[in-house]
XYZ file of C-alpha atoms in Angstrom:
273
model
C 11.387 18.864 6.764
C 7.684 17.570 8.367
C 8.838 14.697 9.490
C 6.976 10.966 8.261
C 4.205 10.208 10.548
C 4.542 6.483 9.946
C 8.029 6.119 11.293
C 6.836 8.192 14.607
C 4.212 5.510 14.686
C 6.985 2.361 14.602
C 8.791 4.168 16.929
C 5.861 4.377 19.229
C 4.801 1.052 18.356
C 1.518 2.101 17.363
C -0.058 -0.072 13.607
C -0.240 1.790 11.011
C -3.604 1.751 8.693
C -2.930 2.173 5.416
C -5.397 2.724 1.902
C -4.881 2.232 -1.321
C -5.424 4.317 -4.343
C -6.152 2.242 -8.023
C -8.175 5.062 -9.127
C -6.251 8.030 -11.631
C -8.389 10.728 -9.692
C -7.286 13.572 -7.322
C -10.753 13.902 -5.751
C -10.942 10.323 -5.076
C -7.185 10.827 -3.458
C -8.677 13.711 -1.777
C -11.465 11.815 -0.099
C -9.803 9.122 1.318
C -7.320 10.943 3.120
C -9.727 12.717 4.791
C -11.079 9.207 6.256
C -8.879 8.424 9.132
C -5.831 6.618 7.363
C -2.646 6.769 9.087
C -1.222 6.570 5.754
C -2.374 6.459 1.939
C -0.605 4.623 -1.187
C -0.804 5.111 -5.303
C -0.977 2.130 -6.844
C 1.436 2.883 -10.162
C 2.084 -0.824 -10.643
C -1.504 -2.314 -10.864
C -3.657 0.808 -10.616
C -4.973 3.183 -13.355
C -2.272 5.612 -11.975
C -0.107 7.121 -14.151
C 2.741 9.570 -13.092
C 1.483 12.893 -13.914
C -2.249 12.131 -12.283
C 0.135 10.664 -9.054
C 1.081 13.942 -8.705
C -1.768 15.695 -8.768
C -3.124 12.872 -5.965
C -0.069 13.524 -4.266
C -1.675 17.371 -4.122
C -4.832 16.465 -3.347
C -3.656 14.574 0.141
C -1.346 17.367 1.312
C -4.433 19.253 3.307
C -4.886 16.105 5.404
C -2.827 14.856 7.929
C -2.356 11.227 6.061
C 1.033 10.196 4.814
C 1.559 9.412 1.367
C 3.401 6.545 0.043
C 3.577 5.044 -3.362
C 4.026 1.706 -5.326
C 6.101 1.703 -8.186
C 5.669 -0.630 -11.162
C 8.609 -1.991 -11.058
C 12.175 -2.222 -9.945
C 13.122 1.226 -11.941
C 15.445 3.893 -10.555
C 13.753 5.940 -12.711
C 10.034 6.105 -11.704
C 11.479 5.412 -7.967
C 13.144 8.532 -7.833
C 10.984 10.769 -9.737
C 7.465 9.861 -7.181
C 9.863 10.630 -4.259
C 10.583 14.005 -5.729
C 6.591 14.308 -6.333
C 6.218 13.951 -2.581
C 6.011 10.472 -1.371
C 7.425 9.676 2.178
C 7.396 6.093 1.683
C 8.151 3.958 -1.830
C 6.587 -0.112 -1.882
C 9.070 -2.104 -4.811
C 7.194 -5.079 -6.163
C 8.962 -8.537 -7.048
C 12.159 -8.211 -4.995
C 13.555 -11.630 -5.291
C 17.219 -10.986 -4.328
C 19.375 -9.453 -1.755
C 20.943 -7.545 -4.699
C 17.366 -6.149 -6.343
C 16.882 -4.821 -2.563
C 20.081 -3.269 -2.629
C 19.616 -1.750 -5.231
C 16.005 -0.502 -4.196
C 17.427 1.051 -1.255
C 20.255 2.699 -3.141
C 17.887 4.548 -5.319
C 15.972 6.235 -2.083
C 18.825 7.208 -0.280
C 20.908 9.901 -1.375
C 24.819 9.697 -1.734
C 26.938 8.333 0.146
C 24.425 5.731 1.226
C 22.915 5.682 -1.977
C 22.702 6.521 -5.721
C 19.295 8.830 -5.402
C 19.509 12.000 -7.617
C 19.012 14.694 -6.305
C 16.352 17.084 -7.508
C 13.209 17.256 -4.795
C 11.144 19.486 -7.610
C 7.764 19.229 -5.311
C 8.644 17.522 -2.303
C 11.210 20.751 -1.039
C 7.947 22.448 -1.373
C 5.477 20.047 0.339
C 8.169 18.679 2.925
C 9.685 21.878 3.260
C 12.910 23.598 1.987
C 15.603 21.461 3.948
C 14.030 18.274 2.586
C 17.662 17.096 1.261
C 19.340 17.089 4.851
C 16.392 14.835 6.081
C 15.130 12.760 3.427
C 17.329 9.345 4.178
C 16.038 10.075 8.153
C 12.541 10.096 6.775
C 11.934 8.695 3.781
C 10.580 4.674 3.662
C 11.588 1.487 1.413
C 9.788 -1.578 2.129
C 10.427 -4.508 0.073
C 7.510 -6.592 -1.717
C 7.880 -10.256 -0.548
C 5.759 -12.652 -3.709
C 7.475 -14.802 -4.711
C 9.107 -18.180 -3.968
C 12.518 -17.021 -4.637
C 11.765 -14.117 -2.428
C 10.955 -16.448 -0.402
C 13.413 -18.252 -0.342
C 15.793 -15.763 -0.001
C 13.790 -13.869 2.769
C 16.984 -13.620 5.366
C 19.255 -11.795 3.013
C 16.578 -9.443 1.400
C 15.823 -8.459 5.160
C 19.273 -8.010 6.259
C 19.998 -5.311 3.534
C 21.015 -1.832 5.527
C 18.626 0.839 4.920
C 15.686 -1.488 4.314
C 13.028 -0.061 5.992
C 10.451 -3.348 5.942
C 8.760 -6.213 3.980
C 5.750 -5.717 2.755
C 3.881 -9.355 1.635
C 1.464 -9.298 -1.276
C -0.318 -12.349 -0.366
C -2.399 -12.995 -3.858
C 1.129 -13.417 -5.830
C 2.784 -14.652 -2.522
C -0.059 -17.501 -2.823
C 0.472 -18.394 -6.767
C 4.226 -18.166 -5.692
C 4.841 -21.201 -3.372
C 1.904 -22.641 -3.882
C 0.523 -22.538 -7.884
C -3.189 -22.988 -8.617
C -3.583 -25.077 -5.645
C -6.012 -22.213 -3.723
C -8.275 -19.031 -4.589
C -6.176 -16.124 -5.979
C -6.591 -13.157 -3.796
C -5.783 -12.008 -0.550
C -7.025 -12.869 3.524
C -5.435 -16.581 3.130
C -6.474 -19.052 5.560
C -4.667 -21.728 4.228
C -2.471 -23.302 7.079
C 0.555 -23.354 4.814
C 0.023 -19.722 3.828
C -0.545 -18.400 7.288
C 2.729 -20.094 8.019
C 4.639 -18.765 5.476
C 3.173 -14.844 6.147
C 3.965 -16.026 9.981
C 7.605 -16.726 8.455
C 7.967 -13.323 7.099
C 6.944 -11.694 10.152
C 9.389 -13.143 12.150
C 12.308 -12.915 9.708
C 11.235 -9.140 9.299
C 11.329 -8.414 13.230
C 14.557 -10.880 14.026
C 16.152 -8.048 11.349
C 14.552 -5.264 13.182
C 13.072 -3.863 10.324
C 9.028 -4.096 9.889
C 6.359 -6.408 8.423
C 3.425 -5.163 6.407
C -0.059 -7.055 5.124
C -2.042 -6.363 1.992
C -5.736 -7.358 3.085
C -8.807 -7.350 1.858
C -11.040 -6.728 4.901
C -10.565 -5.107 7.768
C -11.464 -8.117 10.211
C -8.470 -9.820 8.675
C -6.208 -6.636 8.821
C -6.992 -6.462 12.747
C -6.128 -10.491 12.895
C -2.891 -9.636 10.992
C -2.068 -6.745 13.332
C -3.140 -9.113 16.395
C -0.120 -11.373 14.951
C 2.221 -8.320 15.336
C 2.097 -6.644 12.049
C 3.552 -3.001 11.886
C 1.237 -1.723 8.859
C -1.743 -2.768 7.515
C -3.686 -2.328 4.379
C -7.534 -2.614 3.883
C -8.721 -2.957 0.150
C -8.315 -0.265 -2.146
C -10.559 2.692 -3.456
C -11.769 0.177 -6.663
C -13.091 -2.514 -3.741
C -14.780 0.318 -1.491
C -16.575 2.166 -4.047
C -18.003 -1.220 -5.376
C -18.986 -2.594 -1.949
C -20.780 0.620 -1.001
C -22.366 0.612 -4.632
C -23.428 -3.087 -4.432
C -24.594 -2.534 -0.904
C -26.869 0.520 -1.314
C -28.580 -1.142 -4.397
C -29.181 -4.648 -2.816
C -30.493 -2.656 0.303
C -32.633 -0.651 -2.052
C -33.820 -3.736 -3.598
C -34.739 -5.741 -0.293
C -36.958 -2.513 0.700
C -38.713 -2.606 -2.040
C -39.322 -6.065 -2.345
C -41.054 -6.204 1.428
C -43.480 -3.240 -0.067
C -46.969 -4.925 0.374
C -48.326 -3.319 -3.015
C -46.522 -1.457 -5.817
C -48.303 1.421 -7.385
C -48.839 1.297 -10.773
C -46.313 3.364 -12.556
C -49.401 4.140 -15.740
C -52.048 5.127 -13.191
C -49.901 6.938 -10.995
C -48.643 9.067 -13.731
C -51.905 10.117 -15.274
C -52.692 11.378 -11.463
C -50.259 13.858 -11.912
């Protein structure tokens, strides 16, 4: 089985950079793993990402050297098991809230004994390579989203569960969670009692030697989070990029034109042709 690049990174203790994929689009999969990502992730929970098009995104990455992860919607043995048989190395749960949900998380990655996985690798044996079922629980990755206050709350247990690979904090609902409509929705929090709490989850992560994980939105924030001692890292997502670079190149294309001295007139200029 190729063996997952992001573990031999942990074990080196190297951060991990991670994108994001929103966007139902192979091409747009195939683009940004060919970017310099340590590793890639399909949004299926709040992306435009369906299963089938996952897939086919899942394709698209497997010329680069990128590792692909995905996010499921949901808590759902179902959909969890079926992208990891599509090809993904890693699998991000949303809304685990209990020691219990994360045991059950892990249970559907891992294969029997350890777990209740099914097995039936229908891409992955040919991506990962035919002896993908004596690897996968080696390789594979289940990280835990921490957003919520009783997540929060019960942050020790979820990270002692065995075979949980790390917490990943999504710090928009993380925000709304413990602290309402107090602050901005979104992510980057400055907040003193926010930094505190991601600070908390950090440190219960690493005391349970397993690994903490950031959504961001920029990438000076993502190198402040990894300055903290943050394991993985993501910057933005596809949706955020293409906008930025859109929004840039016009108001760029504006200012130009705007220090012209004179501005032809568009009649005349015409007729002169």
């Amino acid at each position: 089985m190729k063996s997952n690049a992001i573990r031999q990174a942990f074990a080196a203790d190297k951060p991990v950079i991670n994108g994001w994929l929103s966007i139902a689009c192979p091409f747009t999969a195939e683009i940004m793993a060919h970017q310099g990502y340590d590793s890639i992730t399909i949004d299926l929970q709040h992306g435009l990402v369906g299963y089938e098009v996952a897939t086919t995104m899942l394709q698209a990455m497997q010329a680069s050297p990128v590792t692909p992860m995905v996010r499921v919607p949901w808590l759902d043995p179902g959909i969890i098991m079926k992208t990891l048989d599509a090809g993904a190395y890693g699998v991000i749960c949303p809304m685990i809230n209990t020691p219990e949900e994360a045991e059950k998380f892990v249970s559907c990655v891992r294969y029997p004994p350890t777990g209740t996985r099914s097995f039936g690798p229908t891409r992955v044996s040919i991506a990962a390579g035919a002896d993908y079922g004596d690897h996968a629980d080696r390789e594979v990755l289940c990280f835990a989203m921490i957003e919520t206050a009783q997540a929060f709350a019960n942050l020790e247990a979820i990270a002692a569960t065995p075979g949980l690979d790390g917490l990943y904090i999504g710090p928009a609902d993380l925000t709304l969670g413990l602290t309402g409509r107090k602050y901005r929705t979104g992510f980057d929090r400055e907040e003193p009692e926010m930094v505190a709490a991601i600070k908390t989850i950090l440190d219960v992560a690493h005391k349970s030697g397993i690994r903490a994980c950031l959504h961001n939105g920029t990438p000076t924030y993502a190198a402040k989070a990894i300055g903290w001692g943050f394991d993985l890292v993501t910057i933005s997502n596809d949706v955020r990029l293409l906008a930025g670079a859109a929004q840039s190149s016009v108001a760029t294309a504006r200012q130009l034109i705007g220090q012209l001295t004179s501005v032809p007139d568009i009649k005349q200029a015409a007729a002169g042709y």
